[in-house]
C-alpha atoms as an extended CHARMM CRD file, in Angstrom:
* protein
*
       174  EXT
         1         1  MET       CA            -68.6100000000       21.7780000000      -28.2010000000  PROA      1               0.0000000000
         2         2  LYS       CA            -67.2090000000       22.2960000000      -31.6920000000  PROA      2               0.0000000000
         3         3  PRO       CA            -68.6930000000       25.1390000000      -33.7750000000  PROA      3               0.0000000000
         4         4  THR       CA            -69.8710000000       22.7690000000      -36.5090000000  PROA      4               0.0000000000
         5         5  LYS       CA            -71.6360000000       20.5360000000      -34.0000000000  PROA      5               0.0000000000
         6         6  ALA       CA            -73.2860000000       23.5840000000      -32.3910000000  PROA      6               0.0000000000
         7         7  ILE       CA            -74.3680000000       24.8350000000      -35.8040000000  PROA      7               0.0000000000
         8         8  SER       CA            -75.7560000000       21.3900000000      -36.6540000000  PROA      8               0.0000000000
         9         9  MET       CA            -77.7550000000       21.3270000000      -33.4290000000  PROA      9               0.0000000000
        10        10  ILE       CA            -79.0880000000       24.8280000000      -34.0440000000  PROA      10              0.0000000000
        11        11  LEU       CA            -80.0720000000       23.9160000000      -37.6000000000  PROA      11              0.0000000000
        12        12  MET       CA            -81.7920000000       20.7550000000      -36.3630000000  PROA      12              0.0000000000
        13        13  ALA       CA            -83.6900000000       22.7040000000      -33.7040000000  PROA      13              0.0000000000
        14        14  LEU       CA            -84.7380000000       25.2760000000      -36.2890000000  PROA      14              0.0000000000
        15        15  SER       CA            -85.8090000000       22.5320000000      -38.6870000000  PROA      15              0.0000000000
        16        16  LEU       CA            -87.8700000000       20.8110000000      -36.0010000000  PROA      16              0.0000000000
        17        17  GLY       CA            -89.4040000000       24.1340000000      -35.0040000000  PROA      17              0.0000000000
        18        18  ALA       CA            -90.2560000000       24.9320000000      -38.6140000000  PROA      18              0.0000000000
        19        19  PHE       CA            -91.7300000000       21.4580000000      -39.1220000000  PROA      19              0.0000000000
        20        20  GLY       CA            -93.8560000000       21.8570000000      -35.9800000000  PROA      20              0.0000000000
        21        21  ALA       CA            -95.0550000000       25.2690000000      -37.1110000000  PROA      21              0.0000000000
        22        22  ILE       CA            -95.9710000000       23.9160000000      -40.5490000000  PROA      22              0.0000000000
        23        23  ALA       CA            -97.8020000000       20.9430000000      -39.0170000000  PROA      23              0.0000000000
        24        24  THR       CA            -99.6620000000       23.2380000000      -36.6090000000  PROA      24              0.0000000000
        25        25  ALA       CA           -100.5890000000       25.6320000000      -39.4100000000  PROA      25              0.0000000000
        26        26  ALA       CA           -101.8380000000       22.7470000000      -41.5420000000  PROA      26              0.0000000000
        27        27  GLU       CA           -103.8880000000       21.4320000000      -38.6260000000  PROA      27              0.0000000000
        28        28  HSD       CA           -105.3790000000       24.8690000000      -37.9740000000  PROA      28              0.0000000000
        29        29  LYS       CA           -106.0490000000       25.3310000000      -41.6760000000  PROA      29              0.0000000000
        30        30  GLY       CA           -107.9000000000       22.0270000000      -41.7120000000  PROA      30              0.0000000000
        31        31  HSD       CA           -109.9760000000       23.0820000000      -38.6990000000  PROA      31              0.0000000000
        32        32  SER       CA           -110.6580000000       26.5270000000      -40.1220000000  PROA      32              0.0000000000
        33        33  THR       CA           -111.6490000000       25.0500000000      -43.4850000000  PROA      33              0.0000000000
        34        34  MET       CA           -113.9180000000       22.5860000000      -41.7210000000  PROA      34              0.0000000000
        35        35  SER       CA           -115.3470000000       25.3500000000      -39.5420000000  PROA      35              0.0000000000
        36        36  MET       CA           -115.8580000000       27.6460000000      -42.4880000000  PROA      36              0.0000000000
        37        37  GLU       CA           -117.6970000000       24.9160000000      -44.3720000000  PROA      37              0.0000000000
        38        38  MET       CA           -119.8500000000       24.1350000000      -41.3340000000  PROA      38              0.0000000000
        39        39  ALA       CA           -120.4490000000       27.8000000000      -40.5570000000  PROA      39              0.0000000000
        40        40  HSD       CA           -122.1870000000       28.2820000000      -43.8990000000  PROA      40              0.0000000000
        41        41  GLU       CA           -124.1070000000       25.0100000000      -43.8950000000  PROA      41              0.0000000000
        42        42  PRO       CA           -127.8280000000       25.9450000000      -43.5870000000  PROA      42              0.0000000000
        43        43  HSD       CA           -128.6470000000       23.3760000000      -40.8970000000  PROA      43              0.0000000000
        44        44  HSD       CA           -125.6940000000       24.5620000000      -38.8400000000  PROA      44              0.0000000000
        45        45  VAL       CA           -126.8280000000       28.1780000000      -39.1370000000  PROA      45              0.0000000000
        46        46  LEU       CA           -130.3170000000       27.2170000000      -37.9650000000  PROA      46              0.0000000000
        47        47  ALA       CA           -128.9900000000       25.0290000000      -35.1320000000  PROA      47              0.0000000000
        48        48  MET       CA           -126.9070000000       27.9460000000      -33.8610000000  PROA      48              0.0000000000
        49        49  ALA       CA           -129.8910000000       30.3170000000      -34.0830000000  PROA      49              0.0000000000
        50        50  TYR       CA           -132.0120000000       27.9310000000      -32.0060000000  PROA      50              0.0000000000
        51        51  HSD       CA           -129.0870000000       27.5480000000      -29.5840000000  PROA      51              0.0000000000
        52        52  ARG       CA           -129.0160000000       31.3280000000      -29.0640000000  PROA      52              0.0000000000
        53        53  ASN       CA           -132.8090000000       31.4220000000      -28.6980000000  PROA      53              0.0000000000
        54        54  LEU       CA           -132.6970000000       28.6750000000      -26.0810000000  PROA      54              0.0000000000
        55        55  ALA       CA           -130.0040000000       30.5870000000      -24.1910000000  PROA      55              0.0000000000
        56        56  THR       CA           -132.0340000000       33.8150000000      -24.3520000000  PROA      56              0.0000000000
        57        57  PHE       CA           -135.0950000000       32.1820000000      -22.7970000000  PROA      57              0.0000000000
        58        58  ALA       CA           -133.0320000000       30.3160000000      -20.1850000000  PROA      58              0.0000000000
        59        59  LYS       CA           -131.3570000000       33.5710000000      -19.1860000000  PROA      59              0.0000000000
        60        60  ALA       CA           -134.7100000000       35.3820000000      -18.9900000000  PROA      60              0.0000000000
        61        61  LEU       CA           -136.1790000000       32.6070000000      -16.8110000000  PROA      61              0.0000000000
        62        62  HSD       CA           -133.1050000000       32.5440000000      -14.5950000000  PROA      62              0.0000000000
        63        63  GLU       CA           -133.2060000000       36.3190000000      -14.1180000000  PROA      63              0.0000000000
        64        64  GLN       CA           -136.9400000000       36.3250000000      -13.3610000000  PROA      64              0.0000000000
        65        65  THR       CA           -136.6690000000       33.6210000000      -10.7180000000  PROA      65              0.0000000000
        66        66  ALA       CA           -133.2920000000       34.3240000000       -9.0820000000  PROA      66              0.0000000000
        67        67  GLY       CA           -134.0680000000       35.7100000000       -5.6550000000  PROA      67              0.0000000000
        68        68  ALA       CA           -137.8220000000       35.7680000000       -6.3130000000  PROA      68              0.0000000000
        69        69  SER       CA           -140.3070000000       34.6240000000       -3.6850000000  PROA      69              0.0000000000
        70        70  SER       CA           -142.6510000000       33.1110000000       -6.2740000000  PROA      70              0.0000000000
        71        71  VAL       CA           -142.7540000000       32.0950000000       -9.9160000000  PROA      71              0.0000000000
        72        72  ASN       CA           -144.9680000000       33.8380000000      -12.4590000000  PROA      72              0.0000000000
        73        73  LEU       CA           -146.5460000000       30.6770000000      -13.8810000000  PROA      73              0.0000000000
        74        74  GLU       CA           -147.6250000000       32.1760000000      -17.2060000000  PROA      74              0.0000000000
        75        75  PHE       CA           -144.1500000000       33.5580000000      -17.8460000000  PROA      75              0.0000000000
        76        76  ALA       CA           -142.2890000000       30.4440000000      -16.6750000000  PROA      76              0.0000000000
        77        77  ARG       CA           -144.4630000000       28.0170000000      -18.6280000000  PROA      77              0.0000000000
        78        78  ALA       CA           -144.1850000000       30.0790000000      -21.8150000000  PROA      78              0.0000000000
        79        79  ALA       CA           -140.4040000000       30.4010000000      -21.4040000000  PROA      79              0.0000000000
        80        80  VAL       CA           -139.9260000000       26.6820000000      -20.7590000000  PROA      80              0.0000000000
        81        81  ALA       CA           -142.1840000000       25.7480000000      -23.6940000000  PROA      81              0.0000000000
        82        82  GLU       CA           -140.0640000000       27.9470000000      -25.9800000000  PROA      82              0.0000000000
        83        83  MET       CA           -136.8870000000       26.4800000000      -24.5240000000  PROA      83              0.0000000000
        84        84  ARG       CA           -138.1250000000       22.9560000000      -25.3100000000  PROA      84              0.0000000000
        85        85  ARG       CA           -139.1580000000       23.9660000000      -28.8470000000  PROA      85              0.0000000000
        86        86  SER       CA           -135.7980000000       25.6260000000      -29.4600000000  PROA      86              0.0000000000
        87        87  PHE       CA           -133.9340000000       22.6180000000      -28.0590000000  PROA      87              0.0000000000
        88        88  ASP       CA           -135.8520000000       20.1830000000      -30.2680000000  PROA      88              0.0000000000
        89        89  GLN       CA           -135.2390000000       22.3280000000      -33.3520000000  PROA      89              0.0000000000
        90        90  MET       CA           -131.5650000000       22.8450000000      -32.4670000000  PROA      90              0.0000000000
        91        91  LYS       CA           -131.0850000000       19.1000000000      -32.0680000000  PROA      91              0.0000000000
        92        92  GLN       CA           -132.9200000000       18.3280000000      -35.3150000000  PROA      92              0.0000000000
        93        93  HSD       CA           -130.8020000000       20.7590000000      -37.3380000000  PROA      93              0.0000000000
        94        94  HSD       CA           -127.6050000000       19.6540000000      -35.6090000000  PROA      94              0.0000000000
        95        95  GLN       CA           -128.3210000000       16.0500000000      -36.5940000000  PROA      95              0.0000000000
        96        96  ALA       CA           -129.0710000000       17.1020000000      -40.1850000000  PROA      96              0.0000000000
        97        97  CYS       CA           -125.7900000000       19.0320000000      -40.2760000000  PROA      97              0.0000000000
        98        98  MET       CA           -123.8540000000       16.0060000000      -39.0130000000  PROA      98              0.0000000000
        99        99  GLN       CA           -125.5120000000       13.7620000000      -41.6040000000  PROA      99              0.0000000000
       100       100  ALA       CA           -124.5480000000       16.1930000000      -44.3560000000  PROA      100             0.0000000000
       101       101  MET       CA           -120.8510000000       15.7780000000      -43.4420000000  PROA      101             0.0000000000
       102       102  SER       CA           -118.6330000000       13.4380000000      -45.3700000000  PROA      102             0.0000000000
       103       103  ALA       CA           -117.7250000000       10.1130000000      -43.7640000000  PROA      103             0.0000000000
       104       104  GLU       CA           -114.1430000000       11.3700000000      -43.4250000000  PROA      104             0.0000000000
       105       105  MET       CA           -115.2750000000       14.4950000000      -41.5710000000  PROA      105             0.0000000000
       106       106  GLN       CA           -117.5710000000       12.4410000000      -39.3350000000  PROA      106             0.0000000000
       107       107  ALA       CA           -114.6460000000       10.1840000000      -38.4610000000  PROA      107             0.0000000000
       108       108  LYS       CA           -112.4750000000       13.2150000000      -37.5890000000  PROA      108             0.0000000000
       109       109  MET       CA           -115.1960000000       14.6970000000      -35.4210000000  PROA      109             0.0000000000
       110       110  LYS       CA           -116.3530000000       11.4910000000      -33.7210000000  PROA      110             0.0000000000
       111       111  GLY       CA           -115.0870000000       12.5300000000      -30.2770000000  PROA      111             0.0000000000
       112       112  LYS       CA           -116.6330000000       15.9910000000      -30.4750000000  PROA      112             0.0000000000
       113       113  MET       CA           -119.8910000000       14.5230000000      -31.7400000000  PROA      113             0.0000000000
       114       114  GLN       CA           -120.0050000000       12.1740000000      -28.7370000000  PROA      114             0.0000000000
       115       115  GLN       CA           -119.3040000000       15.0580000000      -26.3470000000  PROA      115             0.0000000000
       116       116  MET       CA           -122.0260000000       17.1200000000      -28.0090000000  PROA      116             0.0000000000
       117       117  GLU       CA           -124.4820000000       14.2260000000      -27.6710000000  PROA      117             0.0000000000
       118       118  THR       CA           -123.6340000000       13.9470000000      -23.9680000000  PROA      118             0.0000000000
       119       119  HSD       CA           -124.3430000000       17.6670000000      -23.4820000000  PROA      119             0.0000000000
       120       120  GLN       CA           -127.5820000000       17.3530000000      -25.4400000000  PROA      120             0.0000000000
       121       121  ASN       CA           -128.7200000000       14.4440000000      -23.2440000000  PROA      121             0.0000000000
       122       122  GLN       CA           -127.8770000000       16.3790000000      -20.0720000000  PROA      122             0.0000000000
       123       123  LEU       CA           -129.6000000000       19.4500000000      -21.4610000000  PROA      123             0.0000000000
       124       124  ASN       CA           -132.6870000000       17.3670000000      -22.2280000000  PROA      124             0.0000000000
       125       125  ASP       CA           -132.7050000000       16.1190000000      -18.6160000000  PROA      125             0.0000000000
       126       126  GLN       CA           -132.5220000000       19.6970000000      -17.2910000000  PROA      126             0.0000000000
       127       127  LEU       CA           -135.3700000000       20.7900000000      -19.5700000000  PROA      127             0.0000000000
       128       128  THR       CA           -137.5110000000       17.8410000000      -18.4800000000  PROA      128             0.0000000000
       129       129  ALA       CA           -136.9200000000       18.7440000000      -14.8290000000  PROA      129             0.0000000000
       130       130  LEU       CA           -137.7890000000       22.3780000000      -15.6030000000  PROA      130             0.0000000000
       131       131  GLU       CA           -140.9820000000       21.3400000000      -17.3860000000  PROA      131             0.0000000000
       132       132  GLN       CA           -142.0310000000       19.2260000000      -14.4050000000  PROA      132             0.0000000000
       133       133  GLU       CA           -141.2360000000       21.9880000000      -11.9220000000  PROA      133             0.0000000000
       134       134  VAL       CA           -143.1840000000       24.7320000000      -13.7430000000  PROA      134             0.0000000000
       135       135  GLN       CA           -146.1790000000       22.4190000000      -14.1830000000  PROA      135             0.0000000000
       136       136  SER       CA           -146.5500000000       22.0600000000      -10.4170000000  PROA      136             0.0000000000
       137       137  ALA       CA           -149.1040000000       24.2680000000       -8.6530000000  PROA      137             0.0000000000
       138       138  THR       CA           -146.3920000000       26.2300000000       -6.8230000000  PROA      138             0.0000000000
       139       139  PRO       CA           -142.9980000000       25.8880000000       -8.4640000000  PROA      139             0.0000000000
       140       140  ASP       CA           -139.9780000000       26.5980000000       -6.2690000000  PROA      140             0.0000000000
       141       141  PRO       CA           -138.3310000000       29.7570000000       -7.6660000000  PROA      141             0.0000000000
       142       142  LYS       CA           -134.9070000000       28.6990000000       -6.4060000000  PROA      142             0.0000000000
       143       143  LYS       CA           -135.1890000000       25.3270000000       -8.1530000000  PROA      143             0.0000000000
       144       144  VAL       CA           -136.4290000000       26.9410000000      -11.3780000000  PROA      144             0.0000000000
       145       145  SER       CA           -133.5710000000       29.4390000000      -11.2640000000  PROA      145             0.0000000000
       146       146  THR       CA           -131.0120000000       26.6860000000      -10.6440000000  PROA      146             0.0000000000
       147       147  LEU       CA           -132.3670000000       24.5220000000      -13.4540000000  PROA      147             0.0000000000
       148       148  ALA       CA           -132.3490000000       27.4900000000      -15.8660000000  PROA      148             0.0000000000
       149       149  SER       CA           -128.7720000000       28.2130000000      -14.8080000000  PROA      149             0.0000000000
       150       150  ASN       CA           -127.8450000000       24.5730000000      -15.4670000000  PROA      150             0.0000000000
       151       151  VAL       CA           -129.3040000000       24.8890000000      -18.9730000000  PROA      151             0.0000000000
       152       152  LEU       CA           -127.0890000000       27.9210000000      -19.5460000000  PROA      152             0.0000000000
       153       153  THR       CA           -124.0610000000       26.0000000000      -18.2670000000  PROA      153             0.0000000000
       154       154  HSD       CA           -124.6260000000       23.1890000000      -20.7900000000  PROA      154             0.0000000000
       155       155  LEU       CA           -125.2360000000       25.6610000000      -23.6060000000  PROA      155             0.0000000000
       156       156  ASP       CA           -122.0310000000       27.4790000000      -22.6790000000  PROA      156             0.0000000000
       157       157  ALA       CA           -120.0790000000       24.2110000000      -22.7580000000  PROA      157             0.0000000000
       158       158  MET       CA           -121.5410000000       23.4180000000      -26.1740000000  PROA      158             0.0000000000
       159       159  SER       CA           -120.5950000000       26.8920000000      -27.4160000000  PROA      159             0.0000000000
       160       160  LYS       CA           -117.0420000000       26.4610000000      -26.1680000000  PROA      160             0.0000000000
       161       161  MET       CA           -116.7660000000       23.1560000000      -28.0170000000  PROA      161             0.0000000000
       162       162  HSD       CA           -117.9960000000       24.7800000000      -31.1990000000  PROA      162             0.0000000000
       163       163  GLN       CA           -115.9900000000       27.9720000000      -30.8180000000  PROA      163             0.0000000000
       164       164  GLY       CA           -112.8800000000       26.0250000000      -29.7860000000  PROA      164             0.0000000000
       165       165  SER       CA           -112.8330000000       24.3230000000      -33.1800000000  PROA      165             0.0000000000
       166       166  ARG       CA           -112.6840000000       27.7650000000      -34.7760000000  PROA      166             0.0000000000
       167       167  GLY       CA           -110.0200000000       29.0850000000      -32.4340000000  PROA      167             0.0000000000
       168       168  LYS       CA           -112.3540000000       31.5030000000      -30.6430000000  PROA      168             0.0000000000
       169       169  LYS       CA           -114.2610000000       31.3040000000      -27.4110000000  PROA      169             0.0000000000
       170       170  MET       CA           -117.6650000000       32.7930000000      -26.8810000000  PROA      170             0.0000000000
       171       171  LYS       CA           -119.0190000000       32.8340000000      -23.3620000000  PROA      171             0.0000000000
       172       172  MET       CA           -122.7030000000       33.1860000000      -22.6580000000  PROA      172             0.0000000000
       173       173  LYS       CA           -123.3310000000       35.7370000000      -19.9430000000  PROA      173             0.0000000000
       174       174  MET       CA           -125.7810000000       34.9910000000      -17.1890000000  PROA      174             0.0000000000
């Protein structure tokens, strides 16, 4: 290969690499700007606080029932009631946050919004099953523990979606 052709190929590769880096940086800047705007939006802040609260109660219920031979009804019913309240508030503030977004931002986030809605629907199903189980005369501790763990799994997936848009990952510990 002639030196000028080799130099041309190297310059082209460098140009393409630089273009890719600029495009990636611009994309990340757009996501970080979007994330920074969302991170300070009051409804988003409240939704995240309720998300953490829901996770705290799910973890407490899971820990109390994992390996237990019975379920403390007063504890379980109070925990599940708080989980439902936190879920409802989280969902309400999440919806308000989404409505506050510009049409352009909503269009960009359509896929993530649909994924989030899917997780919220699955989370609602798990909470409904938990509510039914703890309202029985003798709830099955293994079932309660599993359902609480499933709630944590959905919350973790939602956190990863949110944190992924900011370039970080936060894992909820069980």
